[in-house]
């Protein structure tokens, strides 16, 4: 419908061939959508909202794109068009990815891959292509290459020269990133690789099963963490009594439970799920940027991403660093923490600091603010009968200069 007005830039992201013409085309589609009698033509409304969302994405209007594409996805589900569910889910994943919502994009790509694999194998090459680009931007070029190579195999079998060309271009980009990553030994680190290497090093030496031992028994870890956390923009801070509206907390807790049950995916030993309307309502009514800024002293923009996190009995999260794309500040808000009354020790969110470790026993309504990219953090194991539901928000600093790993401590050998 609008293919002739869309191309790809050097980063393989969709952009307009003619911005004014695409903007005008969006206006026409919106007029047609408004003219449809409510409920009269759901299939046409699905198509229109999808293309409006894709166009808004190309124009850089990420919030509008997500709104339209989410509406199109809901309509696809309502009418039972599972092929459209896959295609629109990939578009919505792109909208989250372009906006910097790495975790939200990841959930959508995983869901689309799963649906395509079991119900629409003819769409697997598209799901692999979109997921490969996502992994490439996340700093996982090896994973991206594997997905794109499989996409290329399928597209060669299809015999579609344009699709083959698109995947070959993506693979060339990935190979370039892999060659650049090899330069990290000389100090030119790739952010995603740097974060994962630090995480691997930490997890090879310490576990959240026994966090209290680290300061006494692991001087090498203690020294390395001190050098790392010296660059923190936000120090861990447990915030209580924030007076968040209880109705909104309850709504998010209920939404999280449904989201995890329907589309949750295992990630680092716990369940993740994309956030939905309840979180959007909460962010619209609560000035979370002010909460972070007041507690940390770092001026931040409103949250650009969020993800639901759920832990069940026996689950834990080992010490790790978040990807740089999540932002300079994180806020984890506890929505629900169920524990038996006789439980002697509850699961806690834990942080490694310059001289010790910090445990935060988060109750519903409590939150903790920290710099996830430079603060090793995790969660201790949950005991029998215990469960935890959280929502994590990512914030970027208001200052324009983006943070890089160039002057940060290298991963210990």
Short mmCIF file of C-alpha atoms in Angstrom, two decimals:
data_model
loop_
_atom_site.label_atom_id
_atom_site.label_comp_id
_atom_site.label_asym_id
_atom_site.label_seq_id
_atom_site.Cartn_x
_atom_site.Cartn_y
_atom_site.Cartn_z
CA UNK A 1 0.00 0.00 0.00
CA UNK A 2 2.84 2.42 0.88
CA UNK A 3 5.82 0.28 -0.14
CA UNK A 4 6.87 2.71 -2.86
CA UNK A 5 7.28 5.47 -0.24
CA UNK A 6 9.50 3.46 2.11
CA UNK A 7 13.17 2.54 1.87
CA UNK A 8 15.97 1.64 4.32
CA UNK A 9 18.85 3.78 5.59
CA UNK A 10 22.44 2.70 6.21
CA UNK A 11 21.38 1.20 9.56
CA UNK A 12 18.73 -0.90 7.80
CA UNK A 13 15.88 1.02 9.42
CA UNK A 14 12.81 2.09 7.45
CA UNK A 15 12.74 5.72 6.32
CA UNK A 16 10.60 7.68 3.81
CA UNK A 17 11.63 8.03 0.18
CA UNK A 18 9.72 11.34 0.27
CA UNK A 19 8.77 12.60 3.72
CA UNK A 20 6.11 15.05 2.53
CA UNK A 21 4.47 12.49 0.28
CA UNK A 22 4.42 9.83 3.01
CA UNK A 23 2.97 12.32 5.50
CA UNK A 24 0.21 13.16 3.03
CA UNK A 25 -0.46 9.46 2.44
CA UNK A 26 -0.84 8.90 6.18
CA UNK A 27 -3.38 11.70 6.29
CA UNK A 28 -5.44 10.04 3.54
CA UNK A 29 -5.39 6.69 5.36
CA UNK A 30 -6.43 8.34 8.59
CA UNK A 31 -9.34 10.04 6.80
CA UNK A 32 -10.46 6.70 5.40
CA UNK A 33 -10.19 5.10 8.84
CA UNK A 34 -12.29 7.85 10.44
CA UNK A 35 -14.90 7.47 7.71
CA UNK A 36 -15.46 3.79 8.47
CA UNK A 37 -18.66 3.29 10.50
CA UNK A 38 -17.65 1.88 13.89
CA UNK A 39 -17.48 -1.90 13.78
CA UNK A 40 -18.57 -2.06 10.14
CA UNK A 41 -15.36 -3.31 8.51
CA UNK A 42 -12.90 -4.68 11.04
CA UNK A 43 -10.70 -6.25 8.36
CA UNK A 44 -10.26 -2.92 6.55
CA UNK A 45 -9.64 -1.11 9.84
CA UNK A 46 -6.91 -3.63 10.61
CA UNK A 47 -5.16 -2.96 7.29
CA UNK A 48 -5.45 0.81 7.65
CA UNK A 49 -4.16 0.95 11.23
CA UNK A 50 -1.25 -1.31 10.30
CA UNK A 51 -0.10 0.88 7.41
CA UNK A 52 -0.66 4.05 9.38
CA UNK A 53 1.56 2.59 12.10
CA UNK A 54 4.27 1.54 9.65
CA UNK A 55 4.27 4.98 8.07
CA UNK A 56 4.42 6.73 11.44
CA UNK A 57 7.37 4.50 12.31
CA UNK A 58 9.19 5.53 9.14
CA UNK A 59 8.49 9.17 9.95
CA UNK A 60 9.98 8.77 13.42
CA UNK A 61 6.69 9.12 15.31
CA UNK A 62 7.32 6.14 17.57
CA UNK A 63 4.52 6.62 20.10
CA UNK A 64 1.91 7.09 17.38
CA UNK A 65 3.31 4.07 15.54
CA UNK A 66 3.02 1.86 18.61
CA UNK A 67 -0.54 3.01 19.25
CA UNK A 68 -1.70 2.29 15.69
CA UNK A 69 0.15 -1.02 15.40
CA UNK A 70 -1.14 -2.23 18.76
CA UNK A 71 -4.67 -1.41 17.58
CA UNK A 72 -4.06 -3.30 14.34
CA UNK A 73 -2.69 -6.29 16.25
CA UNK A 74 -5.75 -6.36 18.50
CA UNK A 75 -8.02 -6.27 15.44
CA UNK A 76 -6.07 -9.13 13.85
CA UNK A 77 -6.61 -11.19 16.99
CA UNK A 78 -10.33 -10.33 17.10
CA UNK A 79 -10.96 -11.48 13.53
CA UNK A 80 -8.71 -14.53 13.90
CA UNK A 81 -6.21 -13.56 11.19
CA UNK A 82 -3.12 -15.31 12.54
CA UNK A 83 -0.97 -14.38 9.53
CA UNK A 84 -1.69 -10.72 10.28
CA UNK A 85 -0.92 -11.35 13.94
CA UNK A 86 2.60 -12.45 12.96
CA UNK A 87 3.18 -9.64 10.46
CA UNK A 88 1.81 -6.89 12.68
CA UNK A 89 3.59 -8.28 15.72
CA UNK A 90 6.86 -7.90 13.84
CA UNK A 91 5.96 -4.32 12.88
CA UNK A 92 5.09 -3.54 16.50
CA UNK A 93 8.39 -5.10 17.56
CA UNK A 94 10.14 -2.73 15.16
CA UNK A 95 8.27 0.20 16.68
CA UNK A 96 9.47 -0.74 20.16
CA UNK A 97 13.00 -1.34 18.84
CA UNK A 98 13.17 2.01 17.03
CA UNK A 99 11.99 3.72 20.24
CA UNK A 100 14.75 2.04 22.26
CA UNK A 101 12.47 -0.43 24.09
CA UNK A 102 14.77 -3.43 23.78
CA UNK A 103 12.85 -5.72 26.12
CA UNK A 104 9.43 -4.92 24.72
CA UNK A 105 10.73 -5.54 21.20
CA UNK A 106 12.30 -8.82 22.28
CA UNK A 107 8.99 -10.12 23.65
CA UNK A 108 7.15 -9.28 20.43
CA UNK A 109 9.77 -10.83 18.16
CA UNK A 110 9.83 -14.03 20.23
CA UNK A 111 6.05 -14.29 20.07
CA UNK A 112 6.01 -13.73 16.29
CA UNK A 113 8.78 -16.30 15.77
CA UNK A 114 6.90 -18.88 17.80
CA UNK A 115 3.60 -18.31 15.98
CA UNK A 116 5.27 -18.39 12.57
CA UNK A 117 7.21 -21.55 13.38
CA UNK A 118 4.14 -23.56 14.41
CA UNK A 119 1.35 -22.00 12.34
CA UNK A 120 2.77 -20.04 9.40
CA UNK A 121 6.16 -21.39 8.29
CA UNK A 122 5.83 -19.30 5.12
CA UNK A 123 6.45 -16.24 7.34
CA UNK A 124 9.50 -17.63 9.15
CA UNK A 125 11.96 -15.75 6.93
CA UNK A 126 10.31 -12.45 7.86
CA UNK A 127 10.32 -13.30 11.58
CA UNK A 128 13.98 -14.35 11.40
CA UNK A 129 14.92 -11.20 9.46
CA UNK A 130 13.29 -8.81 11.94
CA UNK A 131 14.65 -10.70 14.95
CA UNK A 132 18.12 -10.78 13.40
CA UNK A 133 18.12 -6.99 13.03
CA UNK A 134 16.95 -6.69 16.64
CA UNK A 135 19.81 -8.89 17.87
CA UNK A 136 22.26 -6.93 15.76
CA UNK A 137 21.20 -3.66 17.41
CA UNK A 138 21.30 -5.30 20.87
CA UNK A 139 24.99 -6.07 20.40
CA UNK A 140 24.57 -9.80 19.67
CA UNK A 141 26.05 -10.09 16.17
CA UNK A 142 26.60 -13.84 16.46
CA UNK A 143 22.93 -14.43 17.27
CA UNK A 144 21.93 -12.01 14.52
CA UNK A 145 24.07 -13.83 11.98
CA UNK A 146 22.51 -17.19 12.87
CA UNK A 147 18.98 -15.81 12.42
CA UNK A 148 19.82 -14.01 9.19
CA UNK A 149 21.61 -16.99 7.66
CA UNK A 150 18.51 -19.10 8.24
CA UNK A 151 16.36 -16.32 6.76
CA UNK A 152 18.63 -16.22 3.71
CA UNK A 153 18.32 -19.99 3.22
CA UNK A 154 14.53 -19.74 3.28
CA UNK A 155 14.47 -16.75 0.95
CA UNK A 156 16.75 -18.39 -1.58
CA UNK A 157 14.34 -21.34 -1.55
CA UNK A 158 11.46 -18.90 -2.15
CA UNK A 159 13.28 -17.47 -5.14
CA UNK A 160 12.44 -13.85 -4.28
CA UNK A 161 15.43 -11.77 -5.41
CA UNK A 162 14.39 -8.64 -3.51
CA UNK A 163 14.01 -10.52 -0.23
CA UNK A 164 17.35 -12.26 -0.76
CA UNK A 165 19.01 -8.89 -1.42
CA UNK A 166 17.53 -7.45 1.79
CA UNK A 167 18.84 -10.31 3.91
CA UNK A 168 22.26 -10.21 2.26
CA UNK A 169 22.51 -6.50 3.12
CA UNK A 170 21.69 -7.27 6.75
CA UNK A 171 24.27 -10.06 6.85
CA UNK A 172 26.92 -7.73 5.43
CA UNK A 173 26.12 -5.29 8.23
CA UNK A 174 26.41 -8.05 10.84
CA UNK A 175 29.76 -9.23 9.48
CA UNK A 176 31.03 -5.66 9.74
CA UNK A 177 29.93 -5.49 13.39
CA UNK A 178 31.61 -8.80 14.14
CA UNK A 179 34.87 -7.54 12.67
CA UNK A 180 34.57 -4.35 14.70
CA UNK A 181 33.88 -6.36 17.85
CA UNK A 182 37.22 -8.06 17.34
CA UNK A 183 38.80 -4.66 17.94
CA UNK A 184 37.51 -4.60 21.52
CA UNK A 185 40.79 -6.10 22.69
CA UNK A 186 42.44 -2.85 21.66
CA UNK A 187 39.99 -0.76 23.63
CA UNK A 188 37.22 -0.23 21.09
CA UNK A 189 34.48 -2.06 22.96
CA UNK A 190 30.97 -2.68 21.66
CA UNK A 191 28.43 -1.75 24.38
CA UNK A 192 26.34 -4.92 24.18
CA UNK A 193 29.41 -7.12 24.13
CA UNK A 194 30.98 -5.21 27.02
CA UNK A 195 27.87 -5.67 29.18
CA UNK A 196 27.57 -9.38 28.41
CA UNK A 197 31.27 -10.01 29.04
CA UNK A 198 31.06 -8.28 32.42
CA UNK A 199 27.98 -10.34 33.25
CA UNK A 200 29.72 -13.58 32.27
CA UNK A 201 32.75 -12.65 34.39
CA UNK A 202 30.60 -11.84 37.43
CA UNK A 203 28.53 -14.99 37.13
CA UNK A 204 31.65 -17.14 36.88
CA UNK A 205 32.77 -15.90 40.29
CA UNK A 206 29.75 -15.11 42.44
CA UNK A 207 26.08 -16.01 42.73
CA UNK A 208 23.01 -14.47 44.35
CA UNK A 209 22.63 -17.72 46.27
CA UNK A 210 25.34 -16.46 48.64
CA UNK A 211 25.70 -12.68 48.12
CA UNK A 212 26.85 -11.98 51.67
CA UNK A 213 30.12 -13.84 51.10
CA UNK A 214 31.41 -11.64 48.37
CA UNK A 215 33.05 -8.82 50.33
CA UNK A 216 34.91 -11.17 52.65
CA UNK A 217 35.82 -14.04 50.33
CA UNK A 218 36.26 -12.50 46.91
CA UNK A 219 38.74 -9.60 46.97
CA UNK A 220 39.23 -9.75 43.19
CA UNK A 221 35.50 -9.28 42.62
CA UNK A 222 35.34 -6.56 45.24
CA UNK A 223 38.18 -4.62 43.59
CA UNK A 224 36.69 -4.97 40.09
CA UNK A 225 33.22 -3.90 41.22
CA UNK A 226 34.62 -0.87 43.01
CA UNK A 227 36.26 0.28 39.77
CA UNK A 228 33.05 -0.31 37.84
CA UNK A 229 30.64 1.40 40.23
CA UNK A 230 32.89 4.45 40.50
CA UNK A 231 31.34 5.48 37.18
CA UNK A 232 27.71 5.13 38.30
CA UNK A 233 25.34 7.95 37.48
CA UNK A 234 22.76 6.68 39.98
CA UNK A 235 23.51 4.86 43.24
CA UNK A 236 21.01 2.21 44.42
CA UNK A 237 18.30 3.81 46.53
CA UNK A 238 15.35 1.95 48.11
CA UNK A 239 12.28 4.22 48.07
CA UNK A 240 9.30 3.57 50.33
CA UNK A 241 6.07 5.47 50.93
CA UNK A 242 5.88 6.98 47.45
CA UNK A 243 2.08 7.11 47.67
CA UNK A 244 1.54 5.64 44.23
CA UNK A 245 -2.21 5.25 43.51
CA UNK A 246 -3.17 1.82 44.87
CA UNK A 247 -5.74 1.26 42.11
CA UNK A 248 -3.05 1.69 39.46
CA UNK A 249 -0.70 -0.70 41.27
CA UNK A 250 -3.46 -3.28 41.44
CA UNK A 251 -4.27 -2.83 37.76
CA UNK A 252 -0.63 -3.34 36.79
CA UNK A 253 -0.31 -6.41 39.01
CA UNK A 254 -3.38 -7.97 37.38
CA UNK A 255 -2.19 -7.02 33.88
CA UNK A 256 1.27 -8.45 34.59
CA UNK A 257 -0.20 -11.77 35.70
CA UNK A 258 -2.24 -12.04 32.49
CA UNK A 259 0.65 -10.89 30.28
CA UNK A 260 3.08 -13.43 31.76
CA UNK A 261 0.51 -16.22 31.43
CA UNK A 262 -0.32 -15.33 27.82
CA UNK A 263 2.99 -14.15 26.33
CA UNK A 264 5.64 -14.44 29.05
CA UNK A 265 9.09 -15.75 28.18
CA UNK A 266 11.92 -17.04 30.33
CA UNK A 267 14.86 -14.65 30.51
CA UNK A 268 17.82 -15.16 32.85
CA UNK A 269 15.88 -17.44 35.19
CA UNK A 270 12.67 -15.43 35.58
CA UNK A 271 9.62 -14.50 33.52
CA UNK A 272 9.41 -11.35 31.39
CA UNK A 273 6.41 -9.94 29.53
CA UNK A 274 5.66 -6.81 27.52
CA UNK A 275 3.75 -4.08 29.36
CA UNK A 276 0.31 -2.98 28.19
CA UNK A 277 -2.36 -0.34 28.91
CA UNK A 278 -2.13 -0.38 32.72
CA UNK A 279 1.50 0.71 32.61
CA UNK A 280 0.73 3.41 30.05
CA UNK A 281 -2.01 4.73 32.36
CA UNK A 282 0.36 4.66 35.35
CA UNK A 283 3.10 6.53 33.48
CA UNK A 284 0.54 9.07 32.34
CA UNK A 285 -0.56 9.84 35.90
CA UNK A 286 2.68 9.44 37.88
CA UNK A 287 5.76 11.59 37.22
CA UNK A 288 8.33 8.82 37.44
CA UNK A 289 11.07 11.02 35.97
CA UNK A 290 10.66 13.30 38.97
CA UNK A 291 10.88 10.33 41.35
CA UNK A 292 14.17 9.27 39.77
CA UNK A 293 15.57 12.80 39.57
CA UNK A 294 14.73 13.64 43.22
CA UNK A 295 16.22 10.42 44.56
CA UNK A 296 19.35 10.35 42.40
CA UNK A 297 20.18 13.94 41.49
CA UNK A 298 20.27 12.95 37.80
CA UNK A 299 17.77 14.74 35.56
CA UNK A 300 16.11 12.14 33.35
CA UNK A 301 13.51 12.05 30.63
CA UNK A 302 10.21 10.19 31.10
CA UNK A 303 10.65 6.41 30.89
CA UNK A 304 11.25 5.20 27.34
CA UNK A 305 10.76 1.50 28.06
CA UNK A 306 9.25 -0.88 30.60
CA UNK A 307 8.93 -4.61 31.15
CA UNK A 308 7.03 -6.86 33.53
CA UNK A 309 9.13 -9.27 35.58
CA UNK A 310 7.77 -12.22 37.54
CA UNK A 311 9.50 -14.72 39.80
CA UNK A 312 8.07 -18.00 41.02
CA UNK A 313 9.17 -20.40 43.73
CA UNK A 314 12.80 -21.47 43.25
CA UNK A 315 13.66 -18.83 40.66
CA UNK A 316 16.44 -16.27 41.08
CA UNK A 317 18.43 -13.79 39.03
CA UNK A 318 22.22 -13.92 39.18
CA UNK A 319 24.35 -10.78 39.27
CA UNK A 320 24.51 -9.08 35.90
CA UNK A 321 24.71 -5.73 34.10
CA UNK A 322 21.90 -4.42 31.91
CA UNK A 323 22.39 -3.42 28.28
CA UNK A 324 23.31 0.25 27.76
CA UNK A 325 20.18 0.77 25.69
CA UNK A 326 18.01 0.49 28.80
CA UNK A 327 19.28 3.91 29.92
CA UNK A 328 21.28 5.67 32.63
CA UNK A 329 18.70 4.93 35.32
CA UNK A 330 16.36 2.06 36.17
CA UNK A 331 13.38 2.04 38.48
CA UNK A 332 12.05 -1.30 39.68
CA UNK A 333 8.59 -1.07 41.21
CA UNK A 334 7.21 -3.97 43.23
CA UNK A 335 3.60 -4.78 42.33
CA UNK A 336 3.18 -7.88 44.44
CA UNK A 337 5.29 -9.96 46.84
CA UNK A 338 3.55 -13.00 48.27
CA UNK A 339 5.35 -14.92 51.00
CA UNK A 340 4.30 -17.39 53.70
CA UNK A 341 4.04 -15.72 57.11
CA UNK A 342 6.44 -18.26 58.61
CA UNK A 343 9.12 -17.65 55.99
CA UNK A 344 12.35 -16.82 57.89
CA UNK A 345 14.04 -15.04 54.96
CA UNK A 346 12.34 -13.56 51.92
CA UNK A 347 13.84 -13.10 48.45
CA UNK A 348 15.37 -9.66 47.94
CA UNK A 349 16.72 -7.49 45.14
CA UNK A 350 20.49 -7.29 45.69
CA UNK A 351 23.24 -4.97 44.46
CA UNK A 352 27.02 -5.16 44.60
CA UNK A 353 28.41 -1.81 45.68
CA UNK A 354 31.93 -0.41 46.05
CA UNK A 355 32.44 -1.76 49.56
CA UNK A 356 29.65 -4.22 50.31
CA UNK A 357 26.29 -5.35 49.00
CA UNK A 358 22.84 -3.92 49.40
CA UNK A 359 19.65 -5.92 49.91
CA UNK A 360 16.25 -4.39 49.18
CA UNK A 361 13.21 -6.25 50.46
CA UNK A 362 10.61 -4.65 48.21
CA UNK A 363 6.99 -4.68 49.34
CA UNK A 364 4.12 -3.78 47.03
CA UNK A 365 4.44 -0.07 46.21
CA UNK A 366 8.15 0.07 47.06
CA UNK A 367 10.67 0.85 44.36
CA UNK A 368 14.42 0.99 43.94
CA UNK A 369 16.32 3.38 41.65
CA UNK A 370 19.77 2.46 40.31
CA UNK A 371 22.13 2.51 37.33
CA UNK A 372 21.54 -0.93 35.83
CA UNK A 373 24.31 -0.67 33.24
CA UNK A 374 27.03 -0.15 35.87
CA UNK A 375 25.61 -1.74 39.02
CA UNK A 376 25.80 -5.54 39.33
CA UNK A 377 22.36 -6.59 40.53
CA UNK A 378 20.09 -9.59 40.83
CA UNK A 379 17.55 -11.35 43.05
CA UNK A 380 18.11 -14.02 45.68
CA UNK A 381 16.23 -17.33 45.31
CA UNK A 382 12.53 -17.48 46.15
CA UNK A 383 11.47 -19.92 48.84
CA UNK A 384 8.54 -22.33 48.83
CA UNK A 385 5.24 -20.52 48.41
CA UNK A 386 6.89 -17.22 47.47
CA UNK A 387 6.22 -15.15 44.33
CA UNK A 388 7.25 -11.67 43.17
CA UNK A 389 5.81 -9.41 40.46
CA UNK A 390 7.69 -6.28 39.36
CA UNK A 391 7.70 -3.70 36.61
CA UNK A 392 11.02 -2.20 35.53
CA UNK A 393 11.32 1.18 33.78
CA UNK A 394 14.29 2.55 31.84
CA UNK A 395 15.25 6.24 31.77
CA UNK A 396 17.71 8.24 29.73
CA UNK A 397 19.57 11.26 31.10
CA UNK A 398 18.32 14.64 29.87
CA UNK A 399 21.81 15.67 28.83
CA UNK A 400 22.49 15.17 25.13
CA UNK A 401 25.82 13.36 25.32
CA UNK A 402 25.26 9.60 25.07
CA UNK A 403 27.16 7.27 27.39
CA UNK A 404 29.79 4.99 25.85
CA UNK A 405 32.03 2.21 27.18
CA UNK A 406 35.22 3.75 25.80
CA UNK A 407 36.43 5.11 29.15
CA UNK A 408 34.86 2.47 31.39
CA UNK A 409 36.79 -0.37 33.04
CA UNK A 410 37.52 -3.29 30.70
CA UNK A 411 36.32 -6.73 31.66
CA UNK A 412 38.83 -8.32 34.06
CA UNK A 413 40.91 -11.11 32.56
#
